[in-house]
Short mmCIF file of C-alpha atoms in Angstrom, two decimals:
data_model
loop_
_atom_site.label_atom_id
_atom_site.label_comp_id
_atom_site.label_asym_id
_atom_site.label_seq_id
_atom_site.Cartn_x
_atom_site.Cartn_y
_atom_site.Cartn_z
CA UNK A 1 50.67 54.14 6.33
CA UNK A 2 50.87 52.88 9.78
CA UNK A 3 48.87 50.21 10.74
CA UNK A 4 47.92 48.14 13.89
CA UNK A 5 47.04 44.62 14.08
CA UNK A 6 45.63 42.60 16.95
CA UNK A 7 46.46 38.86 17.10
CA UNK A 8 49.42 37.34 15.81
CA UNK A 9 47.88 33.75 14.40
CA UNK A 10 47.72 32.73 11.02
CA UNK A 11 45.51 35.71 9.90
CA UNK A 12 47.52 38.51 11.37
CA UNK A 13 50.97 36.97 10.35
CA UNK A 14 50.27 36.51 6.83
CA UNK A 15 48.53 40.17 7.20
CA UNK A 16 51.57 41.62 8.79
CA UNK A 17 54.01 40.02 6.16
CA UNK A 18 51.92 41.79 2.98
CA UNK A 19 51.80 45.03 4.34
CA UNK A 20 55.58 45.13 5.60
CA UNK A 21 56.55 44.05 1.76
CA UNK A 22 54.66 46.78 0.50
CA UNK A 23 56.40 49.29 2.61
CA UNK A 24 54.19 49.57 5.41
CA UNK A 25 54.75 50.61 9.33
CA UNK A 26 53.42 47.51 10.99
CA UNK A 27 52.97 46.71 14.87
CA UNK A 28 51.17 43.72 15.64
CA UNK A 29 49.88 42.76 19.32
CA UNK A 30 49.70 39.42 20.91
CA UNK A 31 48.62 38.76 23.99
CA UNK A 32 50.78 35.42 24.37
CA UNK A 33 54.29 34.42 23.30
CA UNK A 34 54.89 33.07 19.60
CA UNK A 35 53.19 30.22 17.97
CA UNK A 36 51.27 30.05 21.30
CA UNK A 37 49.02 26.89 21.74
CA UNK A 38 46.05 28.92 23.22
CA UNK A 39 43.81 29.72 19.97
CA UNK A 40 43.74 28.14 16.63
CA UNK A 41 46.84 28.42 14.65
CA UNK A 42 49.49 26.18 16.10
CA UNK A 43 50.13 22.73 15.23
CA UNK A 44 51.86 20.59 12.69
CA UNK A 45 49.68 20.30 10.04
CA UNK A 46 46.40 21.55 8.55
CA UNK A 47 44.35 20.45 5.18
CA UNK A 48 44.50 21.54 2.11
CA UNK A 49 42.82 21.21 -0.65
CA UNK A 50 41.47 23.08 -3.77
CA UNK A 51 37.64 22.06 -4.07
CA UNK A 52 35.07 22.86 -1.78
CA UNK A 53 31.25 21.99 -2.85
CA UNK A 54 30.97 25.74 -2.42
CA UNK A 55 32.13 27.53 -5.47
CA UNK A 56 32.82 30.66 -3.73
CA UNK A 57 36.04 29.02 -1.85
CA UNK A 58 36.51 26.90 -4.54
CA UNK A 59 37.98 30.09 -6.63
CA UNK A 60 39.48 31.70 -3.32
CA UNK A 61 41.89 28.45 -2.65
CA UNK A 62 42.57 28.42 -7.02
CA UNK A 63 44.41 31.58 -5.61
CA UNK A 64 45.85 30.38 -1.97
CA UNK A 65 47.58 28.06 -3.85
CA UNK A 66 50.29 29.45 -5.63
CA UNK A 67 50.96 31.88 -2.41
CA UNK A 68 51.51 28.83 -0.02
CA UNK A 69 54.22 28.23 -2.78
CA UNK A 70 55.16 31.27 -2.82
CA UNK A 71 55.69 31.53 1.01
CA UNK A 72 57.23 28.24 0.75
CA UNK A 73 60.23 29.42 -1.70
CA UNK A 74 60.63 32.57 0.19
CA UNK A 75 61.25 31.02 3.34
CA UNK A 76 63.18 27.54 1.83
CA UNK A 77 61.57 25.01 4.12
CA UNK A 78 59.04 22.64 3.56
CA UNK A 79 55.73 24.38 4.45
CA UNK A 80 53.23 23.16 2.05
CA UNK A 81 52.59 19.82 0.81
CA UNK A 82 50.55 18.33 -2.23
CA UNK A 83 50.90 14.67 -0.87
CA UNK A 84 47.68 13.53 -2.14
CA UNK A 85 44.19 12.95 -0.48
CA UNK A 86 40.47 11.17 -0.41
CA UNK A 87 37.23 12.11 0.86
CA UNK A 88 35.15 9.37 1.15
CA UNK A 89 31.85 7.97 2.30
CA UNK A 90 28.87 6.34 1.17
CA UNK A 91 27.92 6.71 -2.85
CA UNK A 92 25.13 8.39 -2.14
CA UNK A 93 25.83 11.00 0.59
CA UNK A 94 24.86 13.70 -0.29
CA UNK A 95 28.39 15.92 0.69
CA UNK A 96 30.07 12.82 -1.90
CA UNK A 97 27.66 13.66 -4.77
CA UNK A 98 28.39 17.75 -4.05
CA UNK A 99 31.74 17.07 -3.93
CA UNK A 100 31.97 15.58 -7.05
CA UNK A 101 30.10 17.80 -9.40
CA UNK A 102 32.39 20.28 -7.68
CA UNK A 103 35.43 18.54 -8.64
CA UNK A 104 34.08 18.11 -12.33
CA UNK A 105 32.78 21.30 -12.81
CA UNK A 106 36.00 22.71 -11.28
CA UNK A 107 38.69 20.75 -13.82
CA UNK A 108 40.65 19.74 -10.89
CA UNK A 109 42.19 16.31 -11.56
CA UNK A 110 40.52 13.47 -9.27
CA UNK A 111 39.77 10.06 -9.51
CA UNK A 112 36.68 8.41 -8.32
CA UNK A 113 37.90 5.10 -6.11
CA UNK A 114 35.30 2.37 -4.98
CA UNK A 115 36.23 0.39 -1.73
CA UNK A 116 38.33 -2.25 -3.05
CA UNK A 117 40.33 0.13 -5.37
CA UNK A 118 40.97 2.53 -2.26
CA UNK A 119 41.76 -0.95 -0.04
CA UNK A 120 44.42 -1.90 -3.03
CA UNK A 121 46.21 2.04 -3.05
CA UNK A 122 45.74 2.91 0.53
CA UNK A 123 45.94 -0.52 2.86
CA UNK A 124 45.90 0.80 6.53
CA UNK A 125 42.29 2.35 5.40
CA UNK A 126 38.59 -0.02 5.98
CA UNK A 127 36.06 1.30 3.88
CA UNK A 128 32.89 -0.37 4.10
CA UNK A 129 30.62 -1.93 1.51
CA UNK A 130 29.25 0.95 -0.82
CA UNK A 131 31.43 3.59 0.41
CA UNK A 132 33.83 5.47 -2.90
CA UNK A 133 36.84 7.84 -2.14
CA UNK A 134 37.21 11.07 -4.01
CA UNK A 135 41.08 10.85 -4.50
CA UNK A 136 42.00 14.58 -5.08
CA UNK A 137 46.27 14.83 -6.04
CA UNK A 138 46.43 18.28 -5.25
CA UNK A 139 44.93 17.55 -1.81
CA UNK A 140 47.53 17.83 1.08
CA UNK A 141 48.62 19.86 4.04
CA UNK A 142 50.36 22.85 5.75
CA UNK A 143 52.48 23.03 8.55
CA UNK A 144 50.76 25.40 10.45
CA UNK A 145 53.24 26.63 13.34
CA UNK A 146 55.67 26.38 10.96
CA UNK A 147 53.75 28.76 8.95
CA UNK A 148 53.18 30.94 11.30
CA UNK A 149 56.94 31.46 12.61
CA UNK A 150 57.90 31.71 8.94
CA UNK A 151 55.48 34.67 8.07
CA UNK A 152 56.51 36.52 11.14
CA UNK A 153 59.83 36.03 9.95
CA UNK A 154 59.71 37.83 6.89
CA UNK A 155 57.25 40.34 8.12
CA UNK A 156 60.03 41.33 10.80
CA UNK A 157 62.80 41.33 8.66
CA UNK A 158 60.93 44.12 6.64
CA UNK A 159 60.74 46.04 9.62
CA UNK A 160 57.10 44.92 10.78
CA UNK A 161 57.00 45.35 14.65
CA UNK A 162 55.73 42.35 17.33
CA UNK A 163 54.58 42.89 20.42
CA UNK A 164 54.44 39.83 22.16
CA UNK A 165 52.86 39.36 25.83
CA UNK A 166 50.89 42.11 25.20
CA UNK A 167 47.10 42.47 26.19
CA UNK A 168 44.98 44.63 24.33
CA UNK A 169 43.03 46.37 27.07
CA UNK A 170 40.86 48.94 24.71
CA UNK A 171 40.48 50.47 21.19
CA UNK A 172 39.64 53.90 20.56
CA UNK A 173 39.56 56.61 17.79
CA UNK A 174 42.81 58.30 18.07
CA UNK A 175 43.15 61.73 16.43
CA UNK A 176 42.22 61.19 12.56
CA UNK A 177 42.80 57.51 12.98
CA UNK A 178 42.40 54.71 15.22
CA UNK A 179 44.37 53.16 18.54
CA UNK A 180 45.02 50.36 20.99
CA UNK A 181 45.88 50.78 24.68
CA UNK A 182 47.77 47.46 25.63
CA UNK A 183 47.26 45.96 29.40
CA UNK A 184 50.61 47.62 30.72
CA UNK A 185 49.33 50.78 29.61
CA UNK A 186 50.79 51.91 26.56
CA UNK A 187 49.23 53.66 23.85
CA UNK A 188 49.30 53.47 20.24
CA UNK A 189 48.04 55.16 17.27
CA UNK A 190 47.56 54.10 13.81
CA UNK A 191 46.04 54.89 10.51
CA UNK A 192 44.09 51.47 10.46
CA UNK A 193 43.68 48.68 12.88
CA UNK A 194 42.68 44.86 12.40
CA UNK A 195 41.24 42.59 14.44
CA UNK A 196 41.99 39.25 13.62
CA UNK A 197 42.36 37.87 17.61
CA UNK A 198 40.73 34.59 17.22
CA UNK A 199 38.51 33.11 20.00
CA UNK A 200 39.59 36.69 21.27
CA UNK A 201 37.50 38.35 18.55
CA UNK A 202 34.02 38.56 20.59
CA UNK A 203 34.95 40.09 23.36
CA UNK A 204 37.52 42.99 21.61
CA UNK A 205 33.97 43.79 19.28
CA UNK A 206 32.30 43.09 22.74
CA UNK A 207 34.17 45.97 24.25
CA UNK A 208 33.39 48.32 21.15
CA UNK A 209 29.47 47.46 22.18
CA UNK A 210 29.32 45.23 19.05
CA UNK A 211 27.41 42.33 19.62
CA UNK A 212 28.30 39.35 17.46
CA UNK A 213 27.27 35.97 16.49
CA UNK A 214 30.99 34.37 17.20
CA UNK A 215 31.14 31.23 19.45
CA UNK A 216 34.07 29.56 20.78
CA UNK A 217 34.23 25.71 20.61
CA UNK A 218 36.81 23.70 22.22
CA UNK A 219 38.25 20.95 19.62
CA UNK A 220 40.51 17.88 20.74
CA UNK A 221 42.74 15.89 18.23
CA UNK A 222 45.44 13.33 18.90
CA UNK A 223 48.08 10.91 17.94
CA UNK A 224 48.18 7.20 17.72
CA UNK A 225 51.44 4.74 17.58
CA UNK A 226 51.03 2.01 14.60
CA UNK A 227 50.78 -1.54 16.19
CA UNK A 228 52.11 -2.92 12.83
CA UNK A 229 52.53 -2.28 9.20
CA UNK A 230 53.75 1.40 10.45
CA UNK A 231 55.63 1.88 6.51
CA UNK A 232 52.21 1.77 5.18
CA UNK A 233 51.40 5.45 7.28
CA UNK A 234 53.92 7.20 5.57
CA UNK A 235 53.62 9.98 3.22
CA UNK A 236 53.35 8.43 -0.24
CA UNK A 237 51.42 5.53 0.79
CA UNK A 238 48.77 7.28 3.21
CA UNK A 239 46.74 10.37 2.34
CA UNK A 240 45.08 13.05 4.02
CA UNK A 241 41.54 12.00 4.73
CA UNK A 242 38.33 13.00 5.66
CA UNK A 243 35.32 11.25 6.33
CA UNK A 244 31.49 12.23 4.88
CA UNK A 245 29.70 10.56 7.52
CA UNK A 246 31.57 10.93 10.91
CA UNK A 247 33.36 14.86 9.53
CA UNK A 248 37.04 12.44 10.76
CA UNK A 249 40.11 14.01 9.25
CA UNK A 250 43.91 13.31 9.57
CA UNK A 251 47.02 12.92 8.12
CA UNK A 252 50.02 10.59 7.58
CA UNK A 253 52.97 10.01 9.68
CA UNK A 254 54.80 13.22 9.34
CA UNK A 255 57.70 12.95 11.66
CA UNK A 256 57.58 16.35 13.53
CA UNK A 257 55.08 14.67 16.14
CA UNK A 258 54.85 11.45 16.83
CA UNK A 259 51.83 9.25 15.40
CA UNK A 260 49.28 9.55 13.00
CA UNK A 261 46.82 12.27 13.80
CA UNK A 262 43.14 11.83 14.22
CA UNK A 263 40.53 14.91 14.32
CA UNK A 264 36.92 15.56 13.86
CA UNK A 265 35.63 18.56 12.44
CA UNK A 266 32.30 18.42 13.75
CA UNK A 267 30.88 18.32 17.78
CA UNK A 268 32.72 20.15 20.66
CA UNK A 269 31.94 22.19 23.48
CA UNK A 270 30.85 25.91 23.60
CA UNK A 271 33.33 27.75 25.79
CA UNK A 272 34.80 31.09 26.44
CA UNK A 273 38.84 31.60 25.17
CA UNK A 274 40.04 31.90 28.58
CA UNK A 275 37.73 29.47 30.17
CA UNK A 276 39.41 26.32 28.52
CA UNK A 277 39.60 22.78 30.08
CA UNK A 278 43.09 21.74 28.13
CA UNK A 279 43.22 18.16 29.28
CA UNK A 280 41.18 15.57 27.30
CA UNK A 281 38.86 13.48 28.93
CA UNK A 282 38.63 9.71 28.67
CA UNK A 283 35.33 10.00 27.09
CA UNK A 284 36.49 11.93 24.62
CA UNK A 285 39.69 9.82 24.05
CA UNK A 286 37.43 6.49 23.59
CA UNK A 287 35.57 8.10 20.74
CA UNK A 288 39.16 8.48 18.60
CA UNK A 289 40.24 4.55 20.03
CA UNK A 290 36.99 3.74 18.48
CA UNK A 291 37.06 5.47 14.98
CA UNK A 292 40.53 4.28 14.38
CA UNK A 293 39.83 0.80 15.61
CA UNK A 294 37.16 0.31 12.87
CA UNK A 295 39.19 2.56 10.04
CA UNK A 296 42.34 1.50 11.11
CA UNK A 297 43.35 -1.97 12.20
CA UNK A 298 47.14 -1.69 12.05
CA UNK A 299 46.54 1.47 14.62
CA UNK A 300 47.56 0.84 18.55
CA UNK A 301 45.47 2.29 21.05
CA UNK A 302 48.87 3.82 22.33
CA UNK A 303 48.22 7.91 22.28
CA UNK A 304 51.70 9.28 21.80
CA UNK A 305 50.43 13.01 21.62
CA UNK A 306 47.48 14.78 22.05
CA UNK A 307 46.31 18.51 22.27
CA UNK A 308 42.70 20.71 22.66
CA UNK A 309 42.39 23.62 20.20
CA UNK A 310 39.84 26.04 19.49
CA UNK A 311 37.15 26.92 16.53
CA UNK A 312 36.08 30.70 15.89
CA UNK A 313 32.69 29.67 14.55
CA UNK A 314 29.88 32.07 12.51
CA UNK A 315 26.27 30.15 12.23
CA UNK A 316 27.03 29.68 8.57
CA UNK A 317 30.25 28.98 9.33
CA UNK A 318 31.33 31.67 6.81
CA UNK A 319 34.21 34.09 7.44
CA UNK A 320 33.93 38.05 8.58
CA UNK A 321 35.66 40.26 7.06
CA UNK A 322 34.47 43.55 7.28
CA UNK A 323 34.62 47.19 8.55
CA UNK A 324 34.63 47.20 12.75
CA UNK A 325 30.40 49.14 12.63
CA UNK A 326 31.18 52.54 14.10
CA UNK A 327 34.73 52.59 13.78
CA UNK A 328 35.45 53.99 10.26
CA UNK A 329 39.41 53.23 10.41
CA UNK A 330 39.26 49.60 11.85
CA UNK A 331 38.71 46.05 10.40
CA UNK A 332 37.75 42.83 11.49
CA UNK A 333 38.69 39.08 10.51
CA UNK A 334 37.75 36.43 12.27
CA UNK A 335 34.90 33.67 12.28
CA UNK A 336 36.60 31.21 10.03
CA UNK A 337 35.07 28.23 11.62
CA UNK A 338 37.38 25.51 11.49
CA UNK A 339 38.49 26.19 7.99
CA UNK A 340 40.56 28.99 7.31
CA UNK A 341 43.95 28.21 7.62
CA UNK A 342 44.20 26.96 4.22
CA UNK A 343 43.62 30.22 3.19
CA UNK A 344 46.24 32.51 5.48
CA UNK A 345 48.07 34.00 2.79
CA UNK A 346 44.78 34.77 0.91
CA UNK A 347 43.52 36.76 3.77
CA UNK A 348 46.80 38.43 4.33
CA UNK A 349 46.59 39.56 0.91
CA UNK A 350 42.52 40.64 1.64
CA UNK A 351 43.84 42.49 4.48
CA UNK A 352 46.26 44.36 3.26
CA UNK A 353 43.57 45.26 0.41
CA UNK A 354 41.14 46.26 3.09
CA UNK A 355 43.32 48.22 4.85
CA UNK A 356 44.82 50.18 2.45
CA UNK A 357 42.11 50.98 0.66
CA UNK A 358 44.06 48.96 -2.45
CA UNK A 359 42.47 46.44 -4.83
CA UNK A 360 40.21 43.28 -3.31
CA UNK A 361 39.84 40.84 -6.27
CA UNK A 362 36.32 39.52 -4.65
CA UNK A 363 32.97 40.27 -3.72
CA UNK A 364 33.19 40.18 0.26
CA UNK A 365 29.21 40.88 0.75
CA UNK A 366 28.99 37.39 1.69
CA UNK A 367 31.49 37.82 4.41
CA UNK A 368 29.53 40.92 6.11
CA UNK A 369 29.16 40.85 9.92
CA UNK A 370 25.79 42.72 9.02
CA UNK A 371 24.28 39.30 8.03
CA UNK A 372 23.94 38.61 11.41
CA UNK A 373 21.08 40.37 13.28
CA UNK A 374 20.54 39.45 17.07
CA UNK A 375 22.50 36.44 16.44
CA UNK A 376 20.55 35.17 13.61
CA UNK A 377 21.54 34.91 9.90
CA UNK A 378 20.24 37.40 7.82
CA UNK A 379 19.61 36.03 4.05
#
């Protein structure tokens, strides 16, 4: 079967990889070069871990797990990373107390930290008075670009094709099966097609007359210089975090950039893809000096990198994944909100399931793009 893929991120590489092992013709299109820095998939790190308060993902990421490791062994690097990690908060938030139950009901292995335990394990961490930290071992993080460059990798040595610098200007039916006419003008046809373009998901469906609910939010993150006590950052003796209260993540000192990387999940600006202020703003720098000053004391104010990114989000901030409406031969995946790295190879192997008309191991109702109606949440 020969199949066409738009976007060459996380979702399309892992996509590309699957179907190329399985003996597939592959050509993927991206409109930028490799591991570009334009959408959502580049980086050095992303988190991982196997319990959400959501069942649903809880038992998807049971089964990402062992094909990060996978990917990991195929490719011999370190890619993946079970270094340990806390979510934490006040007792009785109520994302704590769903978290938990989660955890319990789940049998993954945690421990249940108050503030002075957490202090005594984790010292470059403040918690405050009547905040606990669910310490989760299996917690940890991917190297994204990394990632990324490894699964186009092995998806080209098995013959999968990349396009790179190459605009999609339209998709069509073509014949018995489906197409994509790039920018420069060249055509291709294909038994299937997905569309897994990111921030550049709207407007592809846009062009197909499909009116979605997908917004684009512009995300900042950056990296602070230790002003002392810089061992106790490391791996080993810092985990990956992420705050109830203020939706703060990060990550230890991992050498590949410099610093210890602060983000926040939550807040950002509505924006188009290609409409993208990429410098950060002092405002928006102050609010990271600020967090770390009261979390992190042995933190500098010195910003040794920093970056803007983008979220795909859905109003439920659930994925689609789903048949392109009208367009029998075609696929779409996209609207992963902020949290679907840590499942790339899962939704490389839902692809190729979806594409090929093979075996999908779960109920993907719940990731229809006909929930939405006029840009409201059908339930």
């Amino acid at each position: 079967m020969r199949i066409l893929i738009i976007g060459a991120g996380i979702v399309g590489a892992m996509t590309a990889w699957r179907l190329a092992k399985a003996g597939h013709e592959v050509e993927v299109f991206e409109q930028y070069g490799l591991d570009h820095d334009r959408g959502s998939s580049y980086g050095d790190s992303r988190v991982v871990r196997r319990v959400y308060a959501d069942p649903f993902y809880t038992a998807l990421m049971a089964d990402a797990y062992p094909l990060w490791e996978d990917l990991q062994e195929q490719v011999g690097q370190e890619l993946f990373a079970k270094v340990g990690g806390i979510f934490f908060g006040p007792a009785d938030h109520p994302d704590i107390r769903e978290a938990e139950n989660a955890l319990a009901v789940s049998g993954v292995e945690y421990e249940r930290l108050d503030a002075p335990e957490c202090a005594r394990r984790f010292s470059a961490f403040r918690m405050r008075e009547g905040e606990v930290a669910l310490f989760e071992p299996s917690m940890g993080y991917v190297r994204a670009s990394r990632c990324v460059r490894a699964a186009v990798d092995l998806a080209t040595k098995l013959g999968a094709r990349f396009h790179f610098e190459s605009a999609i200007h339209s998709v069509r039916a073509f014949g018995a099966g489906v197409g994509v006419v790039t920018e420069s003008g060249e055509a291709f046809g294909g038994d299937r097609l997905l569309i897994c373009a990111g921030p550049w998901t709207g407007p592809l469906l846009a062009n197909l007359g499909i009116v979605s609910p997908l917004q684009v939010v512009r995300k900042t993150y950056l990296h602070l210089e230790p002003q002392r006590n810089a061992a106790d950052f490391e791996v080993g003796r810092f985990p990956v975090w992420i705050d109830a209260d203020s939706l703060a993540y990060g990550f230890p000192r991992l050498g590949e950039v410099p610093g210890v990387k602060i983000a926040f999940h939550g807040g950002g600006e509505v924006v188009t893809a290609d409409e993208v202020k990429r410098g950060m703003g002092e405002e928006e720098r102050l609010e990271f000096l600020d967090y770390a000053a009261q979390r992190f004391p042995d933190l500098s104010a010195r910003v040794s990198y920093e970056k803007v990114c983008l979220y795909t989000n859905t109003p439920d901030e659930d994925f689609i994944v789903d048949r392109v409406p009208g367009l029998d031969n075609a696929f779409v995946m996209g609207g992963t909100s902020g949290h679907g790295f840590k499942f790339g190879p899962l939704l490389g192997e839902i692809g190729m399931g979806l594409l090929t008309g093979g075996t999908v191991l779960y109920d993907l109702s719940r990731f229809s793009i006909d929930r939405f109606k006029k840009g409201v949440l059908i339930r």
